[in-house]
PDB file of C-alpha atoms in Angstrom:
ATOM      1  CA  UNK A  26       0.022   0.052  -0.022  1.00 39.00           C
ATOM      2  CA  UNK A  27       2.313   2.544   0.883  1.00 42.00           C
ATOM      3  CA  UNK A  28       4.627   1.680  -2.124  1.00 42.00           C
ATOM      4  CA  UNK A  29       1.613   2.053  -4.346  1.00 41.00           C
ATOM      5  CA  UNK A  30       0.922   5.253  -2.740  1.00 42.00           C
ATOM      6  CA  UNK A  31       4.659   6.887  -3.039  1.00 45.00           C
ATOM      7  CA  UNK A  32       4.662   5.846  -6.478  1.00 43.00           C
ATOM      8  CA  UNK A  33       1.390   7.543  -7.799  1.00 41.00           C
ATOM      9  CA  UNK A  34       2.564  10.494  -6.194  1.00 48.00           C
ATOM     10  CA  UNK A  35       5.917  10.719  -7.798  1.00 44.00           C
ATOM     11  CA  UNK A  36       4.350  10.106 -11.427  1.00 41.00           C
ATOM     12  CA  UNK A  37       1.979  12.906 -10.496  1.00 41.00           C
ATOM     13  CA  UNK A  38       4.150  15.421  -9.692  1.00 43.00           C
ATOM     14  CA  UNK A  39       6.705  14.654 -12.649  1.00 44.00           C
ATOM     15  CA  UNK A  40       4.193  16.870 -14.215  1.00 47.00           C
ATOM     16  CA  UNK A  41       5.692  20.168 -12.693  1.00 53.00           C
ATOM     17  CA  UNK A  42       4.821  22.618 -10.118  1.00 61.00           C
ATOM     18  CA  UNK A  43       2.910  25.170 -12.503  1.00 59.00           C
ATOM     19  CA  UNK A  44      -0.230  23.950 -11.387  1.00 75.00           C
ATOM     20  CA  UNK A  45       0.567  21.973  -8.230  1.00 88.00           C
ATOM     21  CA  UNK A  46       0.204  22.434  -4.630  1.00 93.00           C
ATOM     22  CA  UNK A  47       1.483  20.907  -1.357  1.00 95.00           C
ATOM     23  CA  UNK A  48      -0.625  18.063  -0.210  1.00 94.00           C
ATOM     24  CA  UNK A  49      -1.091  16.862   3.265  1.00 95.00           C
ATOM     25  CA  UNK A  50       0.407  13.589   3.459  1.00 90.00           C
ATOM     26  CA  UNK A  51      -1.862  10.591   3.385  1.00 85.00           C
ATOM     27  CA  UNK A  52      -2.963   8.689   6.568  1.00 84.00           C
ATOM     28  CA  UNK A  53      -0.759   5.745   5.496  1.00 79.00           C
ATOM     29  CA  UNK A  54       2.343   7.611   5.430  1.00 80.00           C
ATOM     30  CA  UNK A  55       1.260   9.890   8.839  1.00 84.00           C
ATOM     31  CA  UNK A  56      -1.183   8.772  10.971  1.00 85.00           C
ATOM     32  CA  UNK A  57      -3.265  11.737  13.748  1.00 90.00           C
ATOM     33  CA  UNK A  58      -2.367  13.974  10.914  1.00 94.00           C
ATOM     34  CA  UNK A  59      -2.820  16.881  11.442  1.00 96.00           C
ATOM     35  CA  UNK A  60      -2.311  17.576  15.421  1.00 96.00           C
ATOM     36  CA  UNK A  61      -3.371  20.404  17.830  1.00 95.00           C
ATOM     37  CA  UNK A  62       0.272  21.825  16.746  1.00 96.00           C
ATOM     38  CA  UNK A  63       1.514  20.227  13.339  1.00 97.00           C
ATOM     39  CA  UNK A  64       0.545  19.534   9.778  1.00 97.00           C
ATOM     40  CA  UNK A  65       2.601  16.715   8.114  1.00 96.00           C
ATOM     41  CA  UNK A  66       2.726  17.627   4.232  1.00 96.00           C
ATOM     42  CA  UNK A  67       4.028  15.547   1.463  1.00 92.00           C
ATOM     43  CA  UNK A  68       7.568  16.957   0.188  1.00 92.00           C
ATOM     44  CA  UNK A  69       7.819  18.302  -3.730  1.00 92.00           C
ATOM     45  CA  UNK A  70       9.234  14.682  -4.980  1.00 86.00           C
ATOM     46  CA  UNK A  71      10.080  15.013  -8.602  1.00 86.00           C
ATOM     47  CA  UNK A  72       7.929  18.458  -8.400  1.00 88.00           C
ATOM     48  CA  UNK A  73      10.135  20.970  -9.721  1.00 90.00           C
ATOM     49  CA  UNK A  74      12.343  18.451 -11.989  1.00 86.00           C
ATOM     50  CA  UNK A  75      12.002  20.645 -15.322  1.00 85.00           C
ATOM     51  CA  UNK A  76      13.600  23.405 -13.319  1.00 88.00           C
ATOM     52  CA  UNK A  77      16.649  21.931 -12.589  1.00 89.00           C
ATOM     53  CA  UNK A  78      19.656  22.574 -14.539  1.00 89.00           C
ATOM     54  CA  UNK A  79      23.381  20.952 -14.353  1.00 88.00           C
ATOM     55  CA  UNK A  80      26.182  22.432 -12.374  1.00 86.00           C
ATOM     56  CA  UNK A  81      23.460  24.283 -10.390  1.00 89.00           C
ATOM     57  CA  UNK A  82      22.631  24.447  -6.691  1.00 93.00           C
ATOM     58  CA  UNK A  83      19.020  24.230  -5.359  1.00 95.00           C
ATOM     59  CA  UNK A  84      16.963  24.205  -1.914  1.00 95.00           C
ATOM     60  CA  UNK A  85      13.432  24.077  -1.463  1.00 96.00           C
ATOM     61  CA  UNK A  86      11.858  27.009   1.034  1.00 96.00           C
ATOM     62  CA  UNK A  87       8.438  25.948   2.577  1.00 97.00           C
ATOM     63  CA  UNK A  88       6.439  29.296   3.226  1.00 96.00           C
ATOM     64  CA  UNK A  89       3.239  28.649   5.691  1.00 96.00           C
ATOM     65  CA  UNK A  90       0.430  31.188   6.406  1.00 95.00           C
ATOM     66  CA  UNK A  91      -3.055  31.498   8.105  1.00 95.00           C
ATOM     67  CA  UNK A  92      -6.102  31.534   5.663  1.00 93.00           C
ATOM     68  CA  UNK A  93      -7.385  34.652   7.611  1.00 88.00           C
ATOM     69  CA  UNK A  94      -3.676  36.489   6.769  1.00 86.00           C
ATOM     70  CA  UNK A  95      -4.203  39.909   6.392  1.00 74.00           C
ATOM     71  CA  UNK A  96      -2.055  40.547   3.769  1.00 68.00           C
ATOM     72  CA  UNK A  97      -0.998  38.158   1.233  1.00 69.00           C
ATOM     73  CA  UNK A  98       2.192  39.354  -0.261  1.00 65.00           C
ATOM     74  CA  UNK A  99       4.080  37.635  -3.451  1.00 75.00           C
ATOM     75  CA  UNK A 100       7.122  35.200  -2.193  1.00 86.00           C
ATOM     76  CA  UNK A 101       9.556  37.012  -4.518  1.00 84.00           C
ATOM     77  CA  UNK A 102      11.056  40.512  -4.494  1.00 79.00           C
ATOM     78  CA  UNK A 103      12.675  42.342  -7.136  1.00 73.00           C
ATOM     79  CA  UNK A 104      11.470  39.791  -9.241  1.00 72.00           C
ATOM     80  CA  UNK A 105      14.068  37.319  -8.141  1.00 86.00           C
ATOM     81  CA  UNK A 106      14.739  36.909  -4.498  1.00 90.00           C
ATOM     82  CA  UNK A 107      12.717  35.014  -1.934  1.00 92.00           C
ATOM     83  CA  UNK A 108      10.986  36.740   0.836  1.00 89.00           C
ATOM     84  CA  UNK A 109      12.588  36.212   4.315  1.00 90.00           C
ATOM     85  CA  UNK A 110       9.413  36.728   6.357  1.00 91.00           C
ATOM     86  CA  UNK A 111      10.143  34.714   9.784  1.00 92.00           C
ATOM     87  CA  UNK A 112       7.060  33.345  12.237  1.00 94.00           C
ATOM     88  CA  UNK A 113       7.830  36.301  14.840  1.00 92.00           C
ATOM     89  CA  UNK A 114       7.273  39.162  12.109  1.00 91.00           C
ATOM     90  CA  UNK A 115       4.206  37.823  10.629  1.00 92.00           C
ATOM     91  CA  UNK A 116       2.802  36.878  13.949  1.00 92.00           C
ATOM     92  CA  UNK A 117       2.773  33.589  13.546  1.00 93.00           C
ATOM     93  CA  UNK A 118       1.118  33.704   9.446  1.00 94.00           C
ATOM     94  CA  UNK A 119      -1.131  36.598  10.647  1.00 93.00           C
ATOM     95  CA  UNK A 120       0.126  39.156   8.327  1.00 92.00           C
ATOM     96  CA  UNK A 121       1.280  37.159   5.697  1.00 92.00           C
ATOM     97  CA  UNK A 122       3.409  34.045   4.778  1.00 94.00           C
ATOM     98  CA  UNK A 123       6.737  33.139   6.321  1.00 95.00           C
ATOM     99  CA  UNK A 124       9.649  30.523   6.093  1.00 95.00           C
ATOM    100  CA  UNK A 125       8.874  27.987   7.751  1.00 96.00           C
ATOM    101  CA  UNK A 126      11.608  25.523   6.599  1.00 95.00           C
ATOM    102  CA  UNK A 127      14.528  24.967   4.362  1.00 95.00           C
ATOM    103  CA  UNK A 128      15.675  21.704   2.793  1.00 94.00           C
ATOM    104  CA  UNK A 129      17.347  19.680  -0.067  1.00 93.00           C
ATOM    105  CA  UNK A 130      15.390  19.201  -3.126  1.00 93.00           C
ATOM    106  CA  UNK A 131      14.335  15.806  -3.098  1.00 89.00           C
ATOM    107  CA  UNK A 132      16.587  13.331  -5.169  1.00 84.00           C
ATOM    108  CA  UNK A 133      13.696  11.998  -7.601  1.00 82.00           C
ATOM    109  CA  UNK A 134      16.433  10.043  -9.702  1.00 79.00           C
ATOM    110  CA  UNK A 135      17.357   8.101  -6.537  1.00 77.00           C
ATOM    111  CA  UNK A 136      14.199   7.912  -4.097  1.00 74.00           C
ATOM    112  CA  UNK A 137      14.228   6.087  -0.729  1.00 72.00           C
ATOM    113  CA  UNK A 138      14.104   2.110  -1.420  1.00 71.00           C
ATOM    114  CA  UNK A 139      10.156   1.481  -0.418  1.00 64.00           C
ATOM    115  CA  UNK A 140      11.055  -2.114   0.539  1.00 69.00           C
ATOM    116  CA  UNK A 141      12.726  -0.191   3.643  1.00 70.00           C
ATOM    117  CA  UNK A 142       9.445   0.862   4.425  1.00 65.00           C
ATOM    118  CA  UNK A 143       8.921  -2.465   6.203  1.00 69.00           C
ATOM    119  CA  UNK A 144      12.123  -2.584   8.344  1.00 72.00           C
ATOM    120  CA  UNK A 145      11.382  -0.950  11.591  1.00 78.00           C
ATOM    121  CA  UNK A 146      14.991   0.389  11.847  1.00 79.00           C
ATOM    122  CA  UNK A 147      14.882   2.334   8.224  1.00 77.00           C
ATOM    123  CA  UNK A 148      11.108   3.421   8.295  1.00 80.00           C
ATOM    124  CA  UNK A 149      11.546   6.599   9.990  1.00 82.00           C
ATOM    125  CA  UNK A 150      14.304   7.622   7.889  1.00 82.00           C
ATOM    126  CA  UNK A 151      12.673   6.862   4.828  1.00 81.00           C
ATOM    127  CA  UNK A 152       9.051   8.772   5.879  1.00 85.00           C
ATOM    128  CA  UNK A 153      11.391  11.682   6.702  1.00 86.00           C
ATOM    129  CA  UNK A 154      12.962  11.874   3.015  1.00 86.00           C
ATOM    130  CA  UNK A 155       9.093  11.887   1.873  1.00 87.00           C
ATOM    131  CA  UNK A 156       7.366  14.006   4.522  1.00 92.00           C
ATOM    132  CA  UNK A 157       8.129  17.062   6.437  1.00 95.00           C
ATOM    133  CA  UNK A 158       6.149  18.048   9.450  1.00 95.00           C
ATOM    134  CA  UNK A 159       5.057  22.090  10.099  1.00 97.00           C
ATOM    135  CA  UNK A 160       5.358  23.096  13.525  1.00 96.00           C
ATOM    136  CA  UNK A 161       7.590  20.637  14.928  1.00 93.00           C
ATOM    137  CA  UNK A 162      10.622  22.791  16.669  1.00 93.00           C
ATOM    138  CA  UNK A 163       9.284  23.534  20.227  1.00 89.00           C
ATOM    139  CA  UNK A 164      12.268  25.539  21.416  1.00 91.00           C
ATOM    140  CA  UNK A 165      13.573  27.977  18.573  1.00 91.00           C
ATOM    141  CA  UNK A 166      11.177  30.852  19.451  1.00 89.00           C
ATOM    142  CA  UNK A 167      12.713  30.849  23.170  1.00 89.00           C
ATOM    143  CA  UNK A 168      16.666  29.865  22.147  1.00 88.00           C
ATOM    144  CA  UNK A 169      18.389  33.118  22.220  1.00 84.00           C
ATOM    145  CA  UNK A 170      20.914  31.958  20.423  1.00 86.00           C
ATOM    146  CA  UNK A 171      18.918  30.165  17.594  1.00 86.00           C
ATOM    147  CA  UNK A 172      19.859  31.766  14.097  1.00 82.00           C
ATOM    148  CA  UNK A 173      18.265  29.095  12.025  1.00 87.00           C
ATOM    149  CA  UNK A 174      14.750  29.089  10.130  1.00 92.00           C
ATOM    150  CA  UNK A 175      12.076  28.926  12.905  1.00 93.00           C
ATOM    151  CA  UNK A 176       9.564  26.016  12.584  1.00 96.00           C
ATOM    152  CA  UNK A 177       7.478  26.300  15.668  1.00 95.00           C
ATOM    153  CA  UNK A 178       4.194  24.898  16.796  1.00 96.00           C
ATOM    154  CA  UNK A 179       1.332  25.647  14.842  1.00 97.00           C
ATOM    155  CA  UNK A 180      -2.257  27.411  16.695  1.00 96.00           C
ATOM    156  CA  UNK A 181      -5.138  24.567  17.646  1.00 96.00           C
ATOM    157  CA  UNK A 182      -8.400  24.766  15.446  1.00 96.00           C
ATOM    158  CA  UNK A 183      -6.697  27.504  12.824  1.00 96.00           C
ATOM    159  CA  UNK A 184      -6.388  27.022   9.225  1.00 97.00           C
ATOM    160  CA  UNK A 185      -3.405  27.389   7.243  1.00 97.00           C
ATOM    161  CA  UNK A 186      -1.800  27.183   3.692  1.00 96.00           C
ATOM    162  CA  UNK A 187       1.248  26.297   2.531  1.00 96.00           C
ATOM    163  CA  UNK A 188       3.471  26.907  -0.769  1.00 95.00           C
ATOM    164  CA  UNK A 189       6.928  24.972  -1.897  1.00 96.00           C
ATOM    165  CA  UNK A 190       9.467  27.678  -3.625  1.00 95.00           C
ATOM    166  CA  UNK A 191      12.661  26.808  -5.451  1.00 95.00           C
ATOM    167  CA  UNK A 192      15.676  28.725  -5.274  1.00 95.00           C
ATOM    168  CA  UNK A 193      18.882  28.641  -7.026  1.00 94.00           C
ATOM    169  CA  UNK A 194      21.212  29.146  -4.243  1.00 93.00           C
ATOM    170  CA  UNK A 195      24.147  29.546  -6.808  1.00 89.00           C
ATOM    171  CA  UNK A 196      22.793  33.005  -7.963  1.00 89.00           C
ATOM    172  CA  UNK A 197      19.917  33.464  -4.604  1.00 91.00           C
ATOM    173  CA  UNK A 198      17.348  33.613  -7.276  1.00 93.00           C
ATOM    174  CA  UNK A 199      13.921  32.237  -7.281  1.00 94.00           C
ATOM    175  CA  UNK A 200      13.286  29.480 -10.218  1.00 93.00           C
ATOM    176  CA  UNK A 201       9.850  27.967  -9.362  1.00 93.00           C
ATOM    177  CA  UNK A 202       6.863  27.938  -6.956  1.00 93.00           C
ATOM    178  CA  UNK A 203       3.705  25.702  -6.477  1.00 93.00           C
ATOM    179  CA  UNK A 204       0.345  27.284  -5.793  1.00 93.00           C
ATOM    180  CA  UNK A 205      -1.013  27.418  -2.433  1.00 94.00           C
ATOM    181  CA  UNK A 206      -1.995  24.618  -0.746  1.00 94.00           C
ATOM    182  CA  UNK A 207      -5.759  24.171   0.101  1.00 94.00           C
ATOM    183  CA  UNK A 208      -7.097  25.243   3.759  1.00 96.00           C
ATOM    184  CA  UNK A 209      -5.534  22.652   5.943  1.00 97.00           C
ATOM    185  CA  UNK A 210      -7.202  22.902   9.620  1.00 97.00           C
ATOM    186  CA  UNK A 211      -5.461  21.815  12.787  1.00 97.00           C
ATOM    187  CA  UNK A 212      -7.296  20.163  15.143  1.00 95.00           C
ATOM    188  CA  UNK A 213      -9.147  21.759  18.385  1.00 93.00           C
ATOM    189  CA  UNK A 214      -8.929  21.205  21.836  1.00 87.00           C
ATOM    190  CA  UNK A 215     -11.229  18.960  23.037  1.00 77.00           C
ATOM    191  CA  UNK A 216     -13.559  20.055  26.264  1.00 66.00           C
ATOM    192  CA  UNK A 217     -13.168  18.295  29.396  1.00 65.00           C
ATOM    193  CA  UNK A 218     -17.099  17.127  29.198  1.00 60.00           C
ATOM    194  CA  UNK A 219     -16.470  15.975  25.434  1.00 58.00           C
ATOM    195  CA  UNK A 220     -12.950  13.276  26.082  1.00 54.00           C
ATOM    196  CA  UNK A 221     -13.638   9.996  25.552  1.00 55.00           C
ATOM    197  CA  UNK A 222     -13.320   8.693  28.769  1.00 53.00           C
ATOM    198  CA  UNK A 223     -12.875   4.782  28.046  1.00 56.00           C
ATOM    199  CA  UNK A 224     -14.497   2.521  28.637  1.00 53.00           C
ATOM    200  CA  UNK A 225     -17.786   3.089  27.504  1.00 53.00           C
ATOM    201  CA  UNK A 226     -17.261   6.456  26.877  1.00 51.00           C
ATOM    202  CA  UNK A 227     -18.467   7.653  30.348  1.00 54.00           C
ATOM    203  CA  UNK A 228     -19.324  11.240  31.168  1.00 56.00           C
ATOM    204  CA  UNK A 229     -17.706  13.475  33.726  1.00 59.00           C
ATOM    205  CA  UNK A 230     -20.563  13.146  36.150  1.00 64.00           C
ATOM    206  CA  UNK A 231     -20.103   9.327  35.602  1.00 67.00           C
ATOM    207  CA  UNK A 232     -16.246   9.563  36.512  1.00 66.00           C
ATOM    208  CA  UNK A 233     -16.989  11.564  39.632  1.00 67.00           C
ATOM    209  CA  UNK A 234     -19.894   9.307  40.792  1.00 76.00           C
ATOM    210  CA  UNK A 235     -17.598   6.134  40.131  1.00 71.00           C
ATOM    211  CA  UNK A 236     -14.905   7.673  42.059  1.00 73.00           C
ATOM    212  CA  UNK A 237     -16.848   8.326  45.359  1.00 80.00           C
ATOM    213  CA  UNK A 238     -18.451   4.892  45.094  1.00 75.00           C
ATOM    214  CA  UNK A 239     -15.166   3.407  44.926  1.00 76.00           C
ATOM    215  CA  UNK A 240     -13.842   5.158  47.850  1.00 74.00           C
ATOM    216  CA  UNK A 241     -17.315   4.659  49.922  1.00 73.00           C
ATOM    217  CA  UNK A 242     -16.329   0.696  48.695  1.00 77.00           C
ATOM    218  CA  UNK A 243     -12.766   0.899  50.314  1.00 73.00           C
ATOM    219  CA  UNK A 244     -14.064   2.510  53.390  1.00 76.00           C
ATOM    220  CA  UNK A 245     -16.555   0.092  54.048  1.00 77.00           C
ATOM    221  CA  UNK A 246     -13.918  -2.816  53.296  1.00 74.00           C
ATOM    222  CA  UNK A 247     -11.480  -1.261  55.779  1.00 72.00           C
ATOM    223  CA  UNK A 248     -14.076  -1.016  58.371  1.00 73.00           C
ATOM    224  CA  UNK A 249     -15.232  -4.643  57.791  1.00 72.00           C
ATOM    225  CA  UNK A 250     -11.704  -6.006  58.186  1.00 72.00           C
ATOM    226  CA  UNK A 251     -10.882  -3.527  61.367  1.00 70.00           C
ATOM    227  CA  UNK A 252     -14.257  -5.198  63.003  1.00 72.00           C
ATOM    228  CA  UNK A 253     -12.878  -8.834  62.574  1.00 67.00           C
ATOM    229  CA  UNK A 254      -9.685  -7.904  63.924  1.00 69.00           C
ATOM    230  CA  UNK A 255     -11.455  -6.146  66.587  1.00 68.00           C
ATOM    231  CA  UNK A 256     -13.410  -9.406  67.529  1.00 66.00           C
ATOM    232  CA  UNK A 257     -10.582 -11.769  67.278  1.00 66.00           C
ATOM    233  CA  UNK A 258      -8.300  -9.660  70.010  1.00 65.00           C
ATOM    234  CA  UNK A 259     -11.362  -9.633  72.105  1.00 66.00           C
ATOM    235  CA  UNK A 260     -11.931 -13.397  71.659  1.00 63.00           C
ATOM    236  CA  UNK A 261      -8.043 -13.878  72.943  1.00 63.00           C
ATOM    237  CA  UNK A 262      -8.560 -11.556  75.830  1.00 62.00           C
ATOM    238  CA  UNK A 263     -11.361 -13.042  77.393  1.00 60.00           C
ATOM    239  CA  UNK A 264      -9.872 -16.804  76.753  1.00 61.00           C
ATOM    240  CA  UNK A 265      -6.723 -15.432  78.364  1.00 61.00           C
ATOM    241  CA  UNK A 266      -8.371 -14.059  81.429  1.00 60.00           C
ATOM    242  CA  UNK A 267     -10.764 -17.022  81.972  1.00 58.00           C
ATOM    243  CA  UNK A 268      -9.356 -19.331  85.035  1.00 59.00           C
ATOM    244  CA  UNK A 269      -7.677 -22.205  84.790  1.00 56.00           C
ATOM    245  CA  UNK A 270      -8.962 -25.144  86.945  1.00 57.00           C
ATOM    246  CA  UNK A 271      -6.802 -25.863  89.735  1.00 58.00           C
ATOM    247  CA  UNK A 272      -4.870 -29.662  90.141  1.00 53.00           C
ATOM    248  CA  UNK A 273      -5.529 -31.731  93.113  1.00 54.00           C
ATOM    249  CA  UNK A 274      -2.241 -32.983  94.649  1.00 52.00           C
ATOM    250  CA  UNK A 275      -2.714 -36.255  95.890  1.00 44.00           C
TER     251      UNK A 275
END
């Protein structure tokens, strides 16, 4: 199943990036996606093939923004340079797109061995080559020594859009880019009254009642054991206090 999905993805993306957009990872490759604060996307595997040239160095930039962004500016300035807006500068994507990540162009000519997905020791490395998790860095915002591109957690119950951009790092210019992704919403925080309290999907009131009954049962059991112990001690005391019959001497 995984191999089929990946192969279909590669064939689909070979068409080029002009009319394509980032896709949320299939549940076969990424379970529990999105989460409260992350979204796992498929990397642009073979998406920019037609724009790559020999003897050039390239990188992929990933941009993110909230769907409600007050300003959706172009990702290219001065006709060639990429925008370098950060998470902080855009208030987490509220004011416009920010650069969330930078990574190497996936190697379309020599992809990871899909057979390795079945190997528990290799599956993590294979998935990292196919997927990228937006919102996966919980420390960069608070680390004064962090100098890289910050990819901090996303906001819960918030809709985002994403875009890939191909940068020619030899000349520092943009060579290609995708469309913005479809809206992708992170999960919302569940209210305590709606949390699945397995077993039996009990309500909060039922949990409280069950807890009280459990405590009462414990107290009754403790009282019963204490009563039995007291009765035994009283019996032993009575037996010890009874006068023993005198033996007559001949």
